[in-house]
CSV table of C-alpha atoms in Angstrom, one decimal:
chain,number,residue,atom,x,y,z
T,1,MET,CA,4.8,28.7,-7.0
T,2,SER,CA,4.2,28.5,-3.3
T,3,GLY,CA,5.5,30.9,-0.8
T,4,GLY,CA,5.9,33.9,-3.0
T,5,GLY,CA,2.6,35.7,-2.2
T,6,GLY,CA,3.2,36.5,1.5
T,7,ASP,CA,4.7,40.0,0.9
T,8,SER,CA,1.7,41.9,-0.5
T,9,GLY,CA,0.8,45.2,1.0
T,10,ALA,CA,-2.2,43.7,2.9
T,11,ALA,CA,-0.1,41.1,4.5
T,12,ARG,CA,2.3,43.7,5.9
T,13,ARG,CA,-0.3,45.0,8.4
T,14,GLY,CA,0.4,43.4,11.7
T,15,HIS,CA,-2.1,42.2,14.2
T,16,LEU,CA,-1.1,43.9,17.5
T,17,LEU,CA,-2.4,43.7,21.1
T,18,VAL,CA,-1.7,46.5,23.5
T,19,VAL,CA,-2.0,45.6,27.2
T,20,ASP,CA,-2.0,48.3,29.9
T,21,ASP,CA,-4.2,49.0,33.0
T,22,LYS,CA,-4.1,52.8,32.3
T,23,PRO,CA,-6.8,53.9,29.7
T,24,ASN,CA,-4.8,56.9,28.5
T,25,MET,CA,-1.7,54.8,27.8
T,26,ARG,CA,-3.7,52.2,25.9
T,27,ARG,CA,-5.2,55.0,23.8
T,28,MET,CA,-1.8,56.6,23.1
T,29,LEU,CA,-0.2,53.3,22.1
T,30,SER,CA,-3.2,52.3,20.0
T,31,ASP,CA,-3.1,55.6,18.1
T,32,LEU,CA,0.6,55.5,17.6
T,33,LEU,CA,0.7,51.9,16.2
T,34,GLY,CA,-2.8,52.0,14.6
T,35,GLU,CA,-1.6,54.0,11.6
T,36,GLN,CA,0.2,51.0,10.1
T,37,HIS,CA,-1.3,48.0,11.9
T,38,ASP,CA,-4.5,46.5,13.2
T,39,VAL,CA,-4.5,47.2,17.0
T,40,ARG,CA,-6.7,45.9,19.8
T,41,THR,CA,-6.4,46.6,23.5
T,42,ALA,CA,-6.8,44.9,26.8
T,43,GLU,CA,-6.9,46.4,30.3
T,44,GLY,CA,-5.1,43.6,32.0
T,45,ALA,CA,-3.1,40.4,31.5
T,46,LYS,CA,-6.0,38.0,32.1
T,47,ARG,CA,-8.1,39.7,29.5
T,48,ALA,CA,-5.1,39.7,27.1
T,49,LEU,CA,-4.6,36.0,27.5
T,50,ALA,CA,-8.3,35.3,26.7
T,51,MET,CA,-8.0,37.5,23.6
T,52,ILE,CA,-4.8,35.8,22.5
T,53,THR,CA,-6.4,32.4,22.9
T,54,ALA,CA,-9.4,33.4,20.8
T,55,GLY,CA,-7.6,35.3,18.1
T,56,ALA,CA,-4.3,35.5,16.1
T,57,PHE,CA,-1.9,38.2,17.1
T,58,ASP,CA,1.6,38.9,15.8
T,59,VAL,CA,3.0,41.1,18.5
T,60,VAL,CA,1.9,42.0,22.1
T,61,VAL,CA,3.0,45.3,23.6
T,62,SER,CA,2.5,45.2,27.3
T,63,ASP,CA,3.2,47.3,30.4
T,64,ILE,CA,5.0,45.4,33.2
T,65,ARG,CA,3.5,46.9,36.3
T,66,MET,CA,-0.2,45.8,36.3
T,67,PRO,CA,-2.5,44.4,39.1
T,68,GLU,CA,-3.2,40.7,39.4
T,69,MET,CA,-0.7,39.5,36.8
T,70,ASP,CA,2.3,41.6,35.7
T,71,GLY,CA,3.8,41.8,32.2
T,72,VAL,CA,6.6,39.3,32.8
T,73,GLU,CA,4.1,36.7,34.0
T,74,LEU,CA,2.0,37.5,30.9
T,75,LEU,CA,5.1,37.0,28.8
T,76,SER,CA,5.7,33.6,30.3
T,77,ALA,CA,2.1,32.5,29.8
T,78,ILE,CA,2.1,33.7,26.1
T,79,LYS,CA,5.3,31.8,25.4
T,80,ARG,CA,3.9,28.6,26.9
T,81,GLU,CA,0.7,28.8,24.8
T,82,GLN,CA,1.8,30.6,21.6
T,83,PRO,CA,5.6,30.8,21.5
T,84,GLU,CA,5.5,32.3,18.0
T,85,VAL,CA,3.9,35.6,19.3
T,86,GLU,CA,6.5,38.3,19.8
T,87,VAL,CA,6.3,40.3,23.0
T,88,VAL,CA,7.6,43.9,23.7
T,89,LEU,CA,7.6,45.0,27.4
T,90,ILE,CA,7.4,48.6,28.6
T,91,THR,CA,8.1,49.8,32.2
T,92,ALA,CA,8.9,52.9,34.1
T,93,TYR,CA,10.7,50.8,36.8
T,94,ALA,CA,13.4,49.1,34.7
T,95,SER,CA,16.1,47.1,36.4
T,96,VAL,CA,18.8,45.0,34.9
T,97,GLU,CA,17.6,41.9,36.7
T,98,ARG,CA,14.0,42.3,35.4
T,99,ALA,CA,15.2,43.0,31.9
T,100,VAL,CA,17.5,39.9,31.9
T,101,GLU,CA,14.6,37.8,33.2
T,102,ALA,CA,12.2,39.1,30.5
T,103,MET,CA,14.7,38.4,27.7
T,104,ARG,CA,15.4,34.9,29.1
T,105,LEU,CA,11.7,34.2,29.0
T,106,GLY,CA,11.6,35.2,25.3
T,107,ALA,CA,10.7,38.9,25.2
T,108,TYR,CA,11.7,40.5,21.9
T,109,HIS,CA,12.5,43.9,23.5
T,110,TYR,CA,12.3,45.8,26.7
T,111,LEU,CA,11.6,49.5,26.6
T,112,LYS,CA,12.0,52.0,29.5
T,113,LYS,CA,9.7,54.9,29.9
T,114,PRO,CA,9.9,57.6,28.7
T,115,PHE,CA,10.7,56.5,25.2
T,116,GLU,CA,10.5,58.2,21.8
T,117,PRO,CA,7.4,57.2,19.8
T,118,ASP,CA,9.5,56.4,16.8
T,119,GLU,CA,11.6,54.0,19.0
T,120,LEU,CA,8.5,51.9,19.8
T,121,VAL,CA,7.4,51.9,16.1
T,122,VAL,CA,10.8,50.7,15.0
T,123,VAL,CA,10.9,48.0,17.7
T,124,VAL,CA,7.4,46.7,16.7
T,125,GLU,CA,8.3,46.7,13.0
T,126,ARG,CA,11.4,44.6,13.8
T,127,ALA,CA,9.4,42.2,16.0
T,128,LEU,CA,6.9,41.8,13.1
T,129,GLU,CA,9.7,41.1,10.7
T,130,ARG,CA,11.1,38.4,12.9
T,131,LYS,CA,7.7,36.9,13.3
T,132,ARG,CA,7.3,36.8,9.5
T,133,LEU,CA,10.7,35.4,9.0
T,134,ALA,CA,9.9,32.6,11.5
T,135,GLU,CA,6.6,31.9,9.7
T,136,ARG,CA,8.4,31.8,6.4
T,137,ALA,CA,11.1,29.4,7.8
T,138,ARG,CA,8.3,27.1,9.1
T,139,HIS,CA,6.6,27.2,5.7
T,140,LEU,CA,9.7,26.4,3.8
T,141,GLU,CA,10.6,23.6,6.2
T,142,GLY,CA,7.1,22.2,5.7
T,143,GLU,CA,7.6,22.3,2.0
T,144,LEU,CA,11.0,20.6,2.3
T,145,GLU,CA,9.5,17.9,4.5
T,146,ARG,CA,6.8,17.3,1.9
T,147,ALA,CA,9.4,17.2,-0.8
T,148,ARG,CA,11.5,14.6,1.3
T,149,ALA,CA,8.3,12.6,1.8
T,150,SER,CA,8.0,12.2,-2.0
T,151,GLY,CA,11.7,11.4,-2.6
T,152,LEU,CA,13.5,8.2,-3.4
T,153,SER,CA,13.4,7.1,0.2
T,154,GLN,CA,9.7,6.7,-0.2
T,155,ILE,CA,9.9,4.3,-3.1
T,156,VAL,CA,9.8,0.6,-1.9
T,157,GLY,CA,12.6,-1.3,-3.4
T,158,GLN,CA,15.5,-3.2,-1.8
T,159,SER,CA,16.4,-5.3,-4.8
T,160,ARG,CA,19.7,-4.8,-6.5
T,161,ALA,CA,18.0,-3.5,-9.6
T,162,MET,CA,16.1,-0.8,-7.7
T,163,GLN,CA,19.2,0.2,-5.7
T,164,ALA,CA,21.1,0.7,-8.9
T,165,LEU,CA,18.2,2.8,-10.2
T,166,PHE,CA,18.1,4.9,-7.0
T,167,ALA,CA,21.9,5.6,-7.3
T,168,LEU,CA,21.5,6.8,-10.8
T,169,ALA,CA,18.4,8.8,-10.0
T,170,ARG,CA,20.3,10.6,-7.2
T,171,ARG,CA,23.0,11.6,-9.6
T,172,ALA,CA,20.3,12.9,-12.0
T,173,ALA,CA,18.8,14.9,-9.2
T,174,THR,CA,22.0,16.8,-8.5
T,175,SER,CA,22.1,17.8,-12.2
T,176,ASP,CA,19.8,20.1,-14.1
T,177,ALA,CA,20.0,18.0,-17.2
T,178,THR,CA,16.9,16.4,-18.9
T,179,VAL,CA,16.0,12.9,-17.8
T,180,LEU,CA,14.3,10.1,-19.8
T,181,VAL,CA,12.5,7.5,-17.7
T,182,SER,CA,11.7,4.3,-19.5
T,183,GLY,CA,9.8,1.3,-18.4
T,184,GLU,CA,6.7,-0.8,-18.9
T,185,SER,CA,3.3,0.5,-18.0
T,186,GLY,CA,2.7,0.4,-14.2
T,187,THR,CA,6.3,0.3,-13.1
T,188,GLY,CA,6.2,3.7,-11.4
T,189,LYS,CA,7.8,6.1,-13.9
T,190,GLU,CA,6.0,9.1,-12.6
T,191,LEU,CA,6.9,8.2,-9.0
T,192,VAL,CA,10.6,8.1,-10.1
T,193,ALA,CA,10.2,11.5,-11.8
T,194,ARG,CA,8.6,13.0,-8.7
T,195,ALA,CA,11.4,11.6,-6.6
T,196,VAL,CA,14.1,13.2,-8.9
T,197,HIS,CA,12.3,16.5,-8.6
T,198,ALA,CA,11.9,16.2,-4.8
T,199,GLU,CA,15.6,15.5,-4.3
T,200,SER,CA,16.8,18.3,-6.7
T,201,SER,CA,17.5,22.0,-6.1
T,202,ARG,CA,14.0,22.6,-7.7
T,203,ALA,CA,12.1,20.8,-4.9
T,204,ARG,CA,10.4,23.9,-3.8
T,205,GLY,CA,9.3,24.8,-7.3
T,206,PRO,CA,6.3,23.3,-9.1
T,207,PHE,CA,6.1,19.8,-10.4
T,208,VAL,CA,3.8,19.9,-13.5
T,209,ALA,CA,2.8,16.6,-15.1
T,210,VAL,CA,1.1,16.0,-18.4
T,211,ASN,CA,0.3,12.8,-20.4
T,212,CYS,CA,1.2,13.7,-23.9
T,213,GLY,CA,-0.9,10.8,-25.3
T,214,ALA,CA,-4.0,12.3,-23.7
T,215,LEU,CA,-3.7,15.7,-25.3
T,216,PRO,CA,-5.8,16.3,-28.4
T,217,GLU,CA,-3.5,16.7,-31.4
T,218,ALA,CA,-4.9,20.1,-32.3
T,219,LEU,CA,-4.3,21.5,-28.8
T,220,VAL,CA,-0.9,20.0,-28.0
T,221,GLU,CA,1.1,23.1,-28.8
T,222,SER,CA,-1.4,25.4,-27.0
T,223,GLU,CA,-1.2,23.2,-23.9
T,224,LEU,CA,2.6,23.0,-23.8
T,225,PHE,CA,3.5,26.5,-24.9
T,226,GLY,CA,0.4,28.6,-24.3
T,227,HIS,CA,-1.6,30.8,-26.7
T,228,ALA,CA,-2.6,34.4,-27.3
T,229,ARG,CA,-6.2,35.6,-27.3
T,230,GLY,CA,-7.7,35.0,-30.7
T,231,ALA,CA,-5.0,32.7,-31.9
T,232,PHE,CA,-7.6,30.1,-32.9
T,233,THR,CA,-11.4,29.5,-32.5
T,234,GLY,CA,-12.2,29.3,-28.8
T,235,ALA,CA,-9.0,31.1,-27.6
T,236,SER,CA,-11.0,33.8,-25.8
T,237,ASP,CA,-8.1,34.8,-23.4
T,238,ASP,CA,-4.4,34.7,-23.2
T,239,LYS,CA,-3.2,31.4,-21.7
T,240,ALA,CA,0.1,30.4,-20.2
T,241,GLY,CA,1.4,26.9,-21.3
T,242,LEU,CA,2.7,24.2,-19.1
T,243,PHE,CA,6.3,25.3,-19.6
T,244,GLU,CA,5.4,28.7,-18.0
T,245,GLU,CA,3.4,27.0,-15.2
T,246,ALA,CA,6.5,24.9,-14.4
T,247,HIS,CA,8.9,27.9,-14.3
T,248,GLY,CA,11.4,27.3,-11.6
T,249,GLY,CA,10.5,23.6,-11.3
T,250,THR,CA,10.0,20.4,-13.3
T,251,LEU,CA,7.8,19.6,-16.2
T,252,PHE,CA,7.0,15.9,-16.5
T,253,LEU,CA,6.1,14.8,-20.0
T,254,ASP,CA,4.6,11.3,-19.7
T,255,GLU,CA,4.2,9.1,-22.8
T,256,ILE,CA,6.6,11.4,-24.8
T,257,GLY,CA,6.5,8.9,-27.6
T,258,ASP,CA,2.9,9.9,-28.4
T,259,LEU,CA,3.8,13.6,-29.0
T,260,PRO,CA,3.0,14.6,-32.7
T,261,LEU,CA,6.0,15.4,-34.9
T,262,PRO,CA,5.3,19.1,-35.3
T,263,ALA,CA,5.2,19.5,-31.5
T,264,GLN,CA,8.4,17.5,-31.3
T,265,VAL,CA,10.2,20.1,-33.4
T,266,LYS,CA,9.1,23.0,-31.1
T,267,LEU,CA,9.9,21.0,-28.0
T,268,THR,CA,13.4,20.4,-29.3
T,269,ARG,CA,13.9,24.1,-29.8
T,270,VAL,CA,12.6,24.9,-26.3
T,271,LEU,CA,15.0,22.5,-24.8
T,272,GLN,CA,17.8,24.0,-26.8
T,273,GLU,CA,17.1,27.7,-26.2
T,274,GLY,CA,15.1,27.8,-23.0
T,275,ARG,CA,12.4,30.0,-24.5
T,276,VAL,CA,8.8,29.4,-25.5
T,277,ARG,CA,6.6,31.3,-28.0
T,278,ARG,CA,2.9,31.1,-27.4
T,279,VAL,CA,0.7,30.1,-30.3
T,280,GLY,CA,-0.3,33.4,-32.0
T,281,GLU,CA,2.5,35.5,-30.6
T,282,THR,CA,5.9,36.6,-32.0
T,283,ARG,CA,7.7,37.4,-28.8
T,284,GLU,CA,9.6,34.7,-26.9
T,285,ARG,CA,9.5,34.1,-23.1
T,286,VAL,CA,12.4,32.8,-21.1
T,287,VAL,CA,11.5,29.7,-19.0
T,288,ASP,CA,13.6,28.0,-16.3
T,289,VAL,CA,12.3,24.4,-16.5
T,290,ARG,CA,13.9,21.0,-16.0
T,291,VAL,CA,12.2,18.5,-18.2
T,292,VAL,CA,11.7,14.8,-17.2
T,293,ALA,CA,10.1,12.7,-19.9
T,294,ALA,CA,8.8,9.1,-19.7
T,295,THR,CA,7.9,6.4,-22.2
T,296,ASN,CA,6.8,2.8,-22.2
T,297,VAL,CA,7.7,2.3,-25.9
T,298,ASP,CA,11.0,1.7,-27.6
T,299,LEU,CA,12.0,5.2,-28.8
T,300,GLU,CA,14.9,3.9,-30.8
T,301,GLN,CA,12.5,1.8,-32.8
T,302,ALA,CA,10.2,4.8,-33.1
T,303,MET,CA,13.1,6.8,-34.5
T,304,ALA,CA,13.7,4.1,-37.1
T,305,ASP,CA,10.0,4.1,-38.0
T,306,GLY,CA,10.1,7.9,-38.4
T,307,ARG,CA,7.7,8.5,-35.5
T,308,PHE,CA,10.2,10.2,-33.2
T,309,ARG,CA,12.8,12.8,-33.9
T,310,GLN,CA,16.4,11.8,-33.4
T,311,ASP,CA,17.5,15.3,-32.2
T,312,LEU,CA,14.7,15.3,-29.6
T,313,TYR,CA,15.7,11.9,-28.4
T,314,TYR,CA,19.3,12.9,-27.8
T,315,ARG,CA,18.1,16.1,-26.0
T,316,LEU,CA,16.0,14.1,-23.7
T,317,ASN,CA,18.3,11.2,-23.1
T,318,ILE,CA,21.0,13.0,-21.1
T,319,PHE,CA,20.1,10.9,-18.0
T,320,ALA,CA,18.5,7.6,-18.8
T,321,LEU,CA,16.6,5.9,-16.0
T,322,ALA,CA,15.2,2.4,-16.8
T,323,VAL,CA,12.6,1.3,-14.2
T,324,PRO,CA,12.7,-2.5,-14.1
T,325,PRO,CA,9.4,-4.5,-14.4
T,326,LEU,CA,8.2,-6.2,-11.3
T,327,ARG,CA,9.0,-9.7,-12.6
T,328,GLU,CA,12.7,-8.6,-12.6
T,329,ARG,CA,12.7,-7.6,-9.0
T,330,SER,CA,10.5,-10.2,-7.4
T,331,SER,CA,12.4,-9.9,-4.1
T,332,ASP,CA,10.6,-6.6,-3.6
T,333,ILE,CA,7.1,-8.1,-3.9
T,334,PRO,CA,6.7,-9.0,-0.1
T,335,ALA,CA,7.7,-5.4,0.9
T,336,LEU,CA,5.5,-3.8,-1.7
T,337,ALA,CA,2.5,-6.0,-0.8
T,338,ALA,CA,2.9,-5.2,2.9
T,339,PHE,CA,3.1,-1.5,2.0
T,340,PHE,CA,-0.1,-1.6,0.0
T,341,LEU,CA,-1.8,-3.7,2.6
T,342,ALA,CA,-1.0,-1.2,5.3
T,343,ARG,CA,-2.4,1.6,3.1
T,344,TYR,CA,-5.6,-0.1,2.1
T,345,GLY,CA,-6.3,-2.9,4.6
T,346,GLY,CA,-5.4,-2.0,8.2
T,347,GLY,CA,-7.3,-4.4,10.4
T,348,GLU,CA,-9.3,-3.4,13.4
T,349,ASN,CA,-7.1,-5.6,15.7
T,350,GLY,CA,-3.8,-4.5,14.3
T,351,PRO,CA,-1.9,-4.9,11.1
T,352,ARG,CA,-3.0,-7.6,8.7
T,353,ARG,CA,-0.7,-10.2,7.2
T,354,PHE,CA,-0.6,-12.5,4.1
T,355,THR,CA,-0.7,-16.2,4.7
T,356,PRO,CA,2.3,-18.1,3.3
T,357,ALA,CA,0.1,-19.5,0.5
T,358,ALA,CA,-1.1,-16.0,-0.5
T,359,LEU,CA,2.5,-14.6,-0.4
T,360,SER,CA,3.6,-17.6,-2.6
T,361,ALA,CA,0.9,-16.8,-5.1
T,362,LEU,CA,2.0,-13.1,-5.2
T,363,LEU,CA,5.6,-14.2,-5.7
T,364,SER,CA,4.8,-16.7,-8.4
T,365,TYR,CA,2.7,-14.4,-10.6
T,366,SER,CA,4.3,-12.7,-13.6
T,367,TRP,CA,2.6,-9.3,-13.0
T,368,PRO,CA,2.2,-8.0,-16.6
T,369,GLY,CA,0.7,-4.8,-15.1
T,370,ASN,CA,3.7,-4.4,-12.7
T,371,VAL,CA,3.4,-2.4,-9.5
T,372,ARG,CA,0.1,-0.8,-10.4
T,373,GLN,CA,-1.4,-4.3,-10.9
T,374,LEU,CA,0.0,-5.5,-7.6
T,375,GLU,CA,-1.4,-2.4,-5.8
T,376,ASN,CA,-4.9,-3.0,-7.3
T,377,ALA,CA,-4.7,-6.7,-6.4
T,378,VAL,CA,-3.8,-6.0,-2.7
T,379,GLN,CA,-6.5,-3.3,-2.5
T,380,ARG,CA,-9.1,-5.8,-3.9
T,381,ALA,CA,-7.9,-8.6,-1.6
T,382,ALA,CA,-8.2,-6.3,1.5
T,383,ALA,CA,-11.8,-5.4,0.5
T,384,VAL,CA,-12.8,-9.0,-0.2
T,385,ALA,CA,-11.2,-10.2,3.1
T,386,GLY,CA,-13.4,-7.9,5.1
T,387,GLY,CA,-12.5,-8.0,8.8
T,388,GLU,CA,-10.4,-11.2,8.6
T,389,PRO,CA,-6.9,-10.8,10.1
T,390,GLN,CA,-5.1,-12.6,7.3
T,391,ILE,CA,-5.2,-12.3,3.5
T,392,ASP,CA,-5.4,-15.8,2.0
T,393,VAL,CA,-5.3,-17.1,-1.6
T,394,GLU,CA,-9.1,-17.0,-1.8
T,395,HIS,CA,-9.1,-13.3,-1.3
T,396,LEU,CA,-6.7,-12.6,-4.2
T,397,PRO,CA,-7.9,-12.0,-7.8
T,398,PRO,CA,-8.7,-15.3,-9.6
T,399,GLU,CA,-5.8,-15.0,-12.0
T,400,LEU,CA,-3.3,-15.1,-9.1
T,401,GLY,CA,-4.7,-18.4,-7.9
T,402,GLN,CA,-3.6,-19.8,-11.2
T,403,ALA,CA,-0.2,-18.1,-11.1
T,404,PRO,CA,2.0,-20.8,-12.4
T,405,VAL,CA,0.0,-20.9,-15.7
T,406,SER,CA,-1.4,-17.3,-15.8
T,407,VAL,CA,-2.6,-17.1,-19.4
T,408,SER,CA,-5.4,-14.6,-19.1
T,409,GLY,CA,-5.9,-12.9,-22.5
T,410,GLU,CA,-3.8,-15.4,-24.5
T,411,LEU,CA,-6.5,-17.8,-25.7
T,412,GLU,CA,-6.2,-16.3,-29.2
T,413,LEU,CA,-2.8,-18.2,-29.5
T,414,SER,CA,-2.5,-21.6,-31.3
T,415,HIS,CA,-2.3,-24.6,-29.0
T,416,ARG,CA,1.4,-25.0,-29.6
T,417,GLU,CA,2.1,-21.3,-28.9
T,418,TYR,CA,-0.1,-21.6,-25.8
T,419,VAL,CA,1.8,-24.7,-24.5
T,420,ASP,CA,5.2,-23.0,-25.2
T,421,LEU,CA,4.0,-19.9,-23.2
T,422,VAL,CA,2.9,-22.0,-20.3
T,423,LYS,CA,6.2,-23.8,-20.3
T,424,GLU,CA,8.2,-20.6,-20.3
T,425,ARG,CA,6.3,-19.2,-17.4
T,426,ALA,CA,6.4,-22.4,-15.4
T,427,SER,CA,10.1,-22.6,-16.0
T,428,ARG,CA,10.7,-19.0,-14.8
T,429,GLU,CA,8.5,-19.6,-11.7
T,430,TYR,CA,10.5,-22.8,-10.9
T,431,LEU,CA,13.8,-20.8,-11.2
T,432,VAL,CA,12.4,-18.1,-8.9
T,433,ALA,CA,11.4,-20.7,-6.3
T,434,LEU,CA,14.8,-22.4,-6.6
T,435,MET,CA,16.7,-19.1,-6.1
T,436,ARG,CA,14.5,-18.2,-3.1
T,437,ARG,CA,15.1,-21.6,-1.5
T,438,PHE,CA,18.9,-21.4,-1.7
T,439,GLY,CA,19.2,-17.7,-1.2
T,440,GLY,CA,20.6,-17.1,-4.6
T,441,ASN,CA,23.3,-19.7,-4.3
T,442,VAL,CA,23.6,-21.0,-7.9
T,443,ALA,CA,25.9,-24.0,-7.0
T,444,GLN,CA,23.4,-25.4,-4.4
T,445,ALA,CA,20.5,-24.7,-6.7
T,446,ALA,CA,22.1,-26.5,-9.6
T,447,GLN,CA,22.8,-29.5,-7.5
T,448,CYS,CA,19.2,-29.6,-6.3
T,449,ALA,CA,17.9,-29.2,-9.9
T,450,GLY,CA,20.2,-31.9,-11.2
T,451,THR,CA,21.9,-29.7,-13.8
T,452,GLU,CA,25.3,-28.1,-14.4
T,453,ARG,CA,26.0,-24.8,-12.8
T,454,GLU,CA,26.7,-23.1,-16.2
T,455,SER,CA,23.5,-24.5,-17.6
T,456,LEU,CA,21.5,-23.0,-14.7
T,457,HIS,CA,23.3,-19.7,-15.2
T,458,ARG,CA,22.1,-19.7,-18.9
T,459,LEU,CA,18.6,-20.5,-17.8
T,460,LEU,CA,18.6,-17.7,-15.2
T,461,ARG,CA,19.8,-15.2,-17.7
T,462,ARG,CA,17.3,-16.3,-20.3
T,463,HIS,CA,14.4,-15.8,-17.9
T,464,GLY,CA,15.7,-12.6,-16.3
T,465,VAL,CA,16.1,-14.1,-12.9
T,466,ARG,CA,19.0,-12.5,-10.9
T,467,PRO,CA,20.5,-14.6,-8.1
T,468,SER,CA,21.7,-11.4,-6.4
T,469,ASP,CA,18.0,-10.4,-5.9
T,470,PHE,CA,17.6,-13.3,-3.5
T,471,LYS,CA,20.7,-13.1,-1.4
T,472,ALA,CA,19.3,-10.7,1.2
T,473,GLU,CA,16.0,-12.7,1.6
């Protein structure tokens, strides 16, 4: 986990710069502070500024009365260039006005000679601690910003279907319960899982992802739960499993339906007890992990077929998030296409655009590969278009140019089945175009189509076309 390794003994040695025009004072301060820290010295403010620019210092300890540039001027210059450096000023000529000015400019402390050696040591330690706390705060803020950047706000989707998904995902994020994300391949299930993690209290913990279907069956339990040295042939060292790696964070189990039944039994027990036992060990280890699983298969059917355990299903399905296929949120296609075009195809003379014909082709296609297929199509189109300012139909993959009758891969069907399939797709694409033209107004669309309103409603439901998805267009 990030951020936990900064408190080692080596890290506690500060990098200090002592600035004084008197050699004996520089030597005394260097000896005093050098027992606990790395100390360098400078005979004047100008030399000190050059050293600060060239190297990293945590704290500067400087006399005020020096020729050419005094300590307060040095303080001001340091805070302009490297405001994170703490500055401690020392003087034999202290005045209230000078002290107030130094503190206003950002000095950490102001010591008057003579002072006790221990007093300076304590002041420097406190200055170092404040510097470290500020660094830690900046580090954590950076982690938080990175987490926010992978949250739900970064998922493109203004359709009603996606807004409903986001609302439920936010509720899931506030809970520590397990989540089951379902959806067709390419819909963005892992993106949703990462967003739930990023918006949860575990955002600063690890997000560990594994595709259960890609794990060799013989090594599934070793990968998930770890193993002891000698537990099986090839186990030459102790190894922590993915549950231990995800401690304090989230474990994403993609394609959970492919997990072998013996591993399902152990996973159910881990979810129930919050403990793992490495293969070849008897002792159990406590793990603090939130599990998010994903599947593109019907787990209820898998349970009926005896391929998935019922108790595991109910353990996972506390929060159920169903990611809609792209064909059920076609109103998001223009924004998604623009997003991918900005990522892969920024033109030399400004942002590229799709021609109306190209956008129509994108909207008419059924996208069996969902968002992943759309991303690949836009990336390919951007490459094919070269330096041209607009993406046209000719730049799109060939199957999109035949969008109304996109039957790639279905030539194994009988002629009758093929014709029925073409009719179904053409009917849906007609309904999408109709809804887009009338902004989701079913009454106006029915009048244009020459059919009854209820009949059109039935057709829309049958083809999964939601009028509400077109009202904001």
